[in-house]
Coordinates of C-alpha atoms in Angstrom, one line a residue:
Chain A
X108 CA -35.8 -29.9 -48.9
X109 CA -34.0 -26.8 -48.2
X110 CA -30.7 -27.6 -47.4
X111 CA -29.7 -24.6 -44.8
X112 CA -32.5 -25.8 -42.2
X113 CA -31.6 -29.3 -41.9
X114 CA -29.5 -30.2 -38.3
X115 CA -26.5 -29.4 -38.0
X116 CA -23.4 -30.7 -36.5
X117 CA -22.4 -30.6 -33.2
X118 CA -26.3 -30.8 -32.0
X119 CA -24.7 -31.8 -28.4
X120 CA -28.3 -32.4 -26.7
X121 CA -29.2 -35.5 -28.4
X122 CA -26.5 -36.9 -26.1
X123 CA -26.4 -38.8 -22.6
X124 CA -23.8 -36.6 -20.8
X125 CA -20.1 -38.1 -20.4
X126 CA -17.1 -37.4 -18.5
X127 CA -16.0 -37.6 -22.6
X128 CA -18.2 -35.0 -23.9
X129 CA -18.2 -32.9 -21.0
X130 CA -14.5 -32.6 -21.4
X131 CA -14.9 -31.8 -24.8
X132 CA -16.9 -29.1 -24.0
X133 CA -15.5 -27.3 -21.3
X134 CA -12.2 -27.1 -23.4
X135 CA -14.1 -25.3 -26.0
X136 CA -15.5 -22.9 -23.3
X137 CA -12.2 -22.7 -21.4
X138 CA -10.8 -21.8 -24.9
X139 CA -13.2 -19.1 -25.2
X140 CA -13.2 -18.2 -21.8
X141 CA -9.0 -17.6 -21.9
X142 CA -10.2 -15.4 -25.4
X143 CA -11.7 -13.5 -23.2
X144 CA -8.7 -13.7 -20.9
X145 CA -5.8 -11.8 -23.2
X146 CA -8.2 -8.7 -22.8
X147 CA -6.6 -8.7 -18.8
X148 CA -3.0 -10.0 -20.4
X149 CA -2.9 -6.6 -22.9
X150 CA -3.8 -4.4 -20.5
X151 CA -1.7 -5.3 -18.0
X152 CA 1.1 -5.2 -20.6
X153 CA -0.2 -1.7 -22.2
X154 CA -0.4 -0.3 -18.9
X155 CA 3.2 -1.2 -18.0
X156 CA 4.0 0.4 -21.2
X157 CA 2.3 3.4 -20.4
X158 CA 3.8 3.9 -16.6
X159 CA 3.5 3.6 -13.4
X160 CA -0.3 5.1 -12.9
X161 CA -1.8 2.9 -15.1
X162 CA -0.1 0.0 -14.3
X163 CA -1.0 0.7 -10.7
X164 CA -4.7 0.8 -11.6
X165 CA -4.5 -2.7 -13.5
X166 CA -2.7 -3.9 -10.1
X167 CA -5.8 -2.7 -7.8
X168 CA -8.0 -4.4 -10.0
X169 CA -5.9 -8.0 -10.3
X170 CA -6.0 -7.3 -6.4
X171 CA -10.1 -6.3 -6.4
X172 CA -12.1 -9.3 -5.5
X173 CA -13.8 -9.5 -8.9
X174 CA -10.3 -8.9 -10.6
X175 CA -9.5 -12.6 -7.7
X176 CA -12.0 -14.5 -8.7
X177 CA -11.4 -13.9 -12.7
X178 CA -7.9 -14.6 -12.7
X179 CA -8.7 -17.9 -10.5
X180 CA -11.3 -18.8 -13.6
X181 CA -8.8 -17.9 -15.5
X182 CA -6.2 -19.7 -13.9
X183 CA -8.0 -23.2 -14.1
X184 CA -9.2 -22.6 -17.5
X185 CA -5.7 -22.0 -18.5
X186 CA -4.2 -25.0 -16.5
X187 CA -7.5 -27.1 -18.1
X188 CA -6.6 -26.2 -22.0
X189 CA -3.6 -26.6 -21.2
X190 CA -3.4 -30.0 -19.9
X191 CA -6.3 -30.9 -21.9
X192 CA -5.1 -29.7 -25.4
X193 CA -1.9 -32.1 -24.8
X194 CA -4.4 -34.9 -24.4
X195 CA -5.2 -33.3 -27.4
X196 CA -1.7 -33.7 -28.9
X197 CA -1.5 -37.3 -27.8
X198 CA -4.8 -38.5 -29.6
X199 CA -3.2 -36.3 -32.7
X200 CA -0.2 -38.6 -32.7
X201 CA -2.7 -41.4 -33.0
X202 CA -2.2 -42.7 -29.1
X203 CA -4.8 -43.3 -26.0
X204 CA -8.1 -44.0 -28.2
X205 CA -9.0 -47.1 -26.0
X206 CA -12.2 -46.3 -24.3
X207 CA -10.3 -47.1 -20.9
X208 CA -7.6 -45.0 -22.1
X209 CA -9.6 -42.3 -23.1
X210 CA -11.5 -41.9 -19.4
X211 CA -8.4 -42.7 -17.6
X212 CA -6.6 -39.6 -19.7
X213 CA -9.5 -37.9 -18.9
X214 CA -9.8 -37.9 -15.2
X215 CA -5.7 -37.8 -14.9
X216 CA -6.5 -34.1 -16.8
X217 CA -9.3 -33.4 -14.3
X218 CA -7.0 -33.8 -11.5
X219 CA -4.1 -32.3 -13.1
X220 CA -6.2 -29.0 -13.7
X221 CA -7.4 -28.7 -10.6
X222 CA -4.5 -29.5 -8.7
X223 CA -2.0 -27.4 -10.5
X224 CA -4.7 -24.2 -9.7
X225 CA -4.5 -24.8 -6.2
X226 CA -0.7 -25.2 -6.3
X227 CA -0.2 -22.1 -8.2
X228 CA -2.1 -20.3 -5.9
X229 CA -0.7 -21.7 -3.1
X230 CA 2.7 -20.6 -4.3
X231 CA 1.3 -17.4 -5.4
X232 CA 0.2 -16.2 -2.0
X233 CA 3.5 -17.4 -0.8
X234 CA 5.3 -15.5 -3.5
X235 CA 4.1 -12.5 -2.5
X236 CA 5.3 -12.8 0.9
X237 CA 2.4 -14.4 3.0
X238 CA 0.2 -10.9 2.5
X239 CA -3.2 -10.9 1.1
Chain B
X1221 CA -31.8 -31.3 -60.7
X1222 CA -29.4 -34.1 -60.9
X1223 CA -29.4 -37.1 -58.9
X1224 CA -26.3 -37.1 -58.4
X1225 CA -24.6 -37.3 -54.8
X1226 CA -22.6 -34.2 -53.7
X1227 CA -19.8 -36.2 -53.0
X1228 CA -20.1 -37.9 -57.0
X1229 CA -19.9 -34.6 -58.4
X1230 CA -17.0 -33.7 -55.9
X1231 CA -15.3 -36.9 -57.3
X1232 CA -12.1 -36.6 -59.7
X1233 CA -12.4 -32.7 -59.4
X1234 CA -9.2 -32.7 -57.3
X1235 CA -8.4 -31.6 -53.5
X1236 CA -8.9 -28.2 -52.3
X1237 CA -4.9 -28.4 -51.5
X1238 CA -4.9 -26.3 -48.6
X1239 CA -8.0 -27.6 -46.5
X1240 CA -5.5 -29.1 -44.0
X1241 CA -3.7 -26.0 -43.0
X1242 CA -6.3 -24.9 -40.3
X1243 CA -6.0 -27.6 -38.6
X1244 CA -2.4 -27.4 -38.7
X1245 CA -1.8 -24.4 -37.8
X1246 CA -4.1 -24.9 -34.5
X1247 CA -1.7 -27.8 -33.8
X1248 CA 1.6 -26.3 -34.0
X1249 CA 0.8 -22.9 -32.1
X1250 CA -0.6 -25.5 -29.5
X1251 CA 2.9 -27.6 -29.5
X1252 CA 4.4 -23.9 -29.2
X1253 CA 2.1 -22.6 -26.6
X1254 CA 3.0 -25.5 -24.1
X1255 CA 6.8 -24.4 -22.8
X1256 CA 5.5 -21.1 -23.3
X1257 CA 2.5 -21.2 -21.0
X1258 CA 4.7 -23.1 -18.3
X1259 CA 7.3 -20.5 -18.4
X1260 CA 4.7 -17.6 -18.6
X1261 CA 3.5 -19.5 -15.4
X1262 CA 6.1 -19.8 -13.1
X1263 CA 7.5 -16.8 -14.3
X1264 CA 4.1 -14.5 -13.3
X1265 CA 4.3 -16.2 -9.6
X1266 CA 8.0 -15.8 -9.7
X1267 CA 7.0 -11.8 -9.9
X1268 CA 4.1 -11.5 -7.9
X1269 CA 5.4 -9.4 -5.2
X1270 CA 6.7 -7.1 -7.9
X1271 CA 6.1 -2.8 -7.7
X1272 CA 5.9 -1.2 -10.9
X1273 CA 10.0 -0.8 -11.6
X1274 CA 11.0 -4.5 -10.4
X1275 CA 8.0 -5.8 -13.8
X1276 CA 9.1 -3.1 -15.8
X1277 CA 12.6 -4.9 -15.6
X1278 CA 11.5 -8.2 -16.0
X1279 CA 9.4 -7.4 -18.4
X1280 CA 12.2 -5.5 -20.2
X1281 CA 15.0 -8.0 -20.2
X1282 CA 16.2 -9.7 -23.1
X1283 CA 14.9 -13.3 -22.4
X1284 CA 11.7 -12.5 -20.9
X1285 CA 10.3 -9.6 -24.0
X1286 CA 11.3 -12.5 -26.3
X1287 CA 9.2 -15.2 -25.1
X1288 CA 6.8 -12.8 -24.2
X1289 CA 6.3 -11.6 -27.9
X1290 CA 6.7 -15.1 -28.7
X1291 CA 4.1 -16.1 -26.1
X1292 CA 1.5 -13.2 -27.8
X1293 CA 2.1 -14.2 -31.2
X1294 CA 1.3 -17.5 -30.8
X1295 CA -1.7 -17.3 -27.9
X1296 CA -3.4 -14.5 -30.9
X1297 CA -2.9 -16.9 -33.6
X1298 CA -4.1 -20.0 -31.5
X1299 CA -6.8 -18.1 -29.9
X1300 CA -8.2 -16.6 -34.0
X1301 CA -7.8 -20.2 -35.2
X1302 CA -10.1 -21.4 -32.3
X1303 CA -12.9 -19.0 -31.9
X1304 CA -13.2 -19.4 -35.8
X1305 CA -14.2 -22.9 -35.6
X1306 CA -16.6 -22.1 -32.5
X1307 CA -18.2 -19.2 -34.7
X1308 CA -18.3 -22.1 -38.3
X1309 CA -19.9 -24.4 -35.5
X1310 CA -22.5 -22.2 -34.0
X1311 CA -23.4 -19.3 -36.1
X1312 CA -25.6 -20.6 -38.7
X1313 CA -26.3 -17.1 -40.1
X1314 CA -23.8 -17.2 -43.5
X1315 CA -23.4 -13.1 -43.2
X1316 CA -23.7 -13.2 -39.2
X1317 CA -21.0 -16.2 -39.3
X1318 CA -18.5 -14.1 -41.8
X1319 CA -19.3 -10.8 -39.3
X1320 CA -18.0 -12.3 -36.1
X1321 CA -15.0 -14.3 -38.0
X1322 CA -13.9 -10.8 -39.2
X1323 CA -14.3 -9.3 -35.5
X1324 CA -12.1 -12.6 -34.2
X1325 CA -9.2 -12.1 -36.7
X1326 CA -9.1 -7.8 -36.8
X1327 CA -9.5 -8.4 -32.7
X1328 CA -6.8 -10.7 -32.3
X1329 CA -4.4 -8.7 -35.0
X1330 CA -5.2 -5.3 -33.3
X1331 CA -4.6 -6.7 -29.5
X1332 CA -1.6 -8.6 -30.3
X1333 CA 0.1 -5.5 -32.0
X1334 CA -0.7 -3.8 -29.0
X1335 CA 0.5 -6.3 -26.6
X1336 CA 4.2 -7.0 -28.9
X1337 CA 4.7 -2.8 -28.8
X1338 CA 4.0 -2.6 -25.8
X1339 CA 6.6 -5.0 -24.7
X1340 CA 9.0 -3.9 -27.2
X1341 CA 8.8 -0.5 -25.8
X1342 CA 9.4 -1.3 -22.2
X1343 CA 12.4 -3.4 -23.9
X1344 CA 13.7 -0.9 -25.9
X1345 CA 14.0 2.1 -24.1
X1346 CA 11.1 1.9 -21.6
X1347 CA 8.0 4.5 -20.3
X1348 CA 9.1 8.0 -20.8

């Protein structure tokens, strides 16, 4: 038997989808995702740097509606990992691995994520003085 | 051929010693990244009506360009450690696999220096 086409782990579609699994998931994709996201975090930073052209053109694309709708991904992805990856922490400490536990942390981080985005946009908007 | 399991001729040959520090690592930038990404937060909303001049001075002072190197540093090293588990997991490819691990790690090493000189020079002596 060659040993380098035998299954390999994770083979995720064997499995009946889960809030568990599904979490697991998106935190490796939000991870990815905010990868992704330090491309927007160095530019903005380089373009400071560099004056105030450039850092005006990073501004009018943050203010674009495609440069809106990524940061709002990548708000939620980051408030996700973040809230997520200290569920993370918790289970590291050896804490929460009841299955009740485990779905209860679970949808607390669902709600936590998604609530935090709308708050910080909420105060975002209001931050920047009630324009769009 | 021996019959031998794997994990019999693994036996008595010793630990690898440092098979743990991965996973460490992972877990202590994430410990690290969790003030930091609160602050880097609040902070960004904090400055969202900002022109250029008013981030160039927030980004400049003392407090905010050390957490801010702080914040890159450990988001690079976080982000590296991460995306090298997601390539080990889904690039089956041994040469393809070592390829995109090498892109991860030269990536996050050539943004991140990028990103902290950036910040230093704002901090130092700012845009010419």
């Amino acid at each position: 038997m060659q040993s380098d086409k035998r299954p390999l782990s994770p083979h995720l579609q064997v499995y009946k989808p889960q809030l568990t699994s599904m979490l697991s998931i998106l935190h490796r994709l939000t991870g990815v995702a905010l990868a992704a996201g330090t491309l927007l975090l160095v530019w903005w930073l380089v373009a400071a740097a560099a004056g105030p052209e450039a850092f005006g053109t990073v501004q009018a694309f943050v203010g674009s509606w495609l440069g809106r709708l990524l940061l709002l991904g990548w708000t939620f992805a980051l408030l996700y990992h973040l809230c997520n990856g200290v569920r993370h922490l918790v289970w590291d400490v050896g804490w929460g691995f009841e299955l009740t536990q485990v779905y209860a942390s679970g949808w607390i981080v669902v709600g936590a994520s998604v609530g935090l985005t709308i708050l910080v946009w909420i105060l975002g908007y209001a931050a920047r003085g009630g324009g769009i | 051929m021996t019959l031998k399991t794997p994990l019999a001729r693994a036996r008595g040959l010793g630990s690898a010693k440092t098979g743990a520090e991965h996973w460490w690592a992972e877990r202590w930038t994430a410990l690290a990244l969790v003030p930091l990404v609160i602050w880097f937060v609040i902070s960004v909303i904090a400055h969202m009506g900002d022109d250029y001049s008013a981030a160039v001075a927030w980004i400049g002072s003392p407090v905010t360009a050390v957490l801010l190197v702080l914040l890159i540093a450990a988001v690079f090293h976080h982000g590296q450690l991460g995306l090298q588990v997601v390539a080990e997991d889904y690039v089956h490819d041994e040469r393809w696999k070592l390829a995109v691990i090498f892109a991860v790690k030269g990536g996050a090493i050539m943004l991140s220096v990028a990103a902290i000189l950036a910040v230093l020079r704002i901090a130092l002596g700012g845009p010419a």
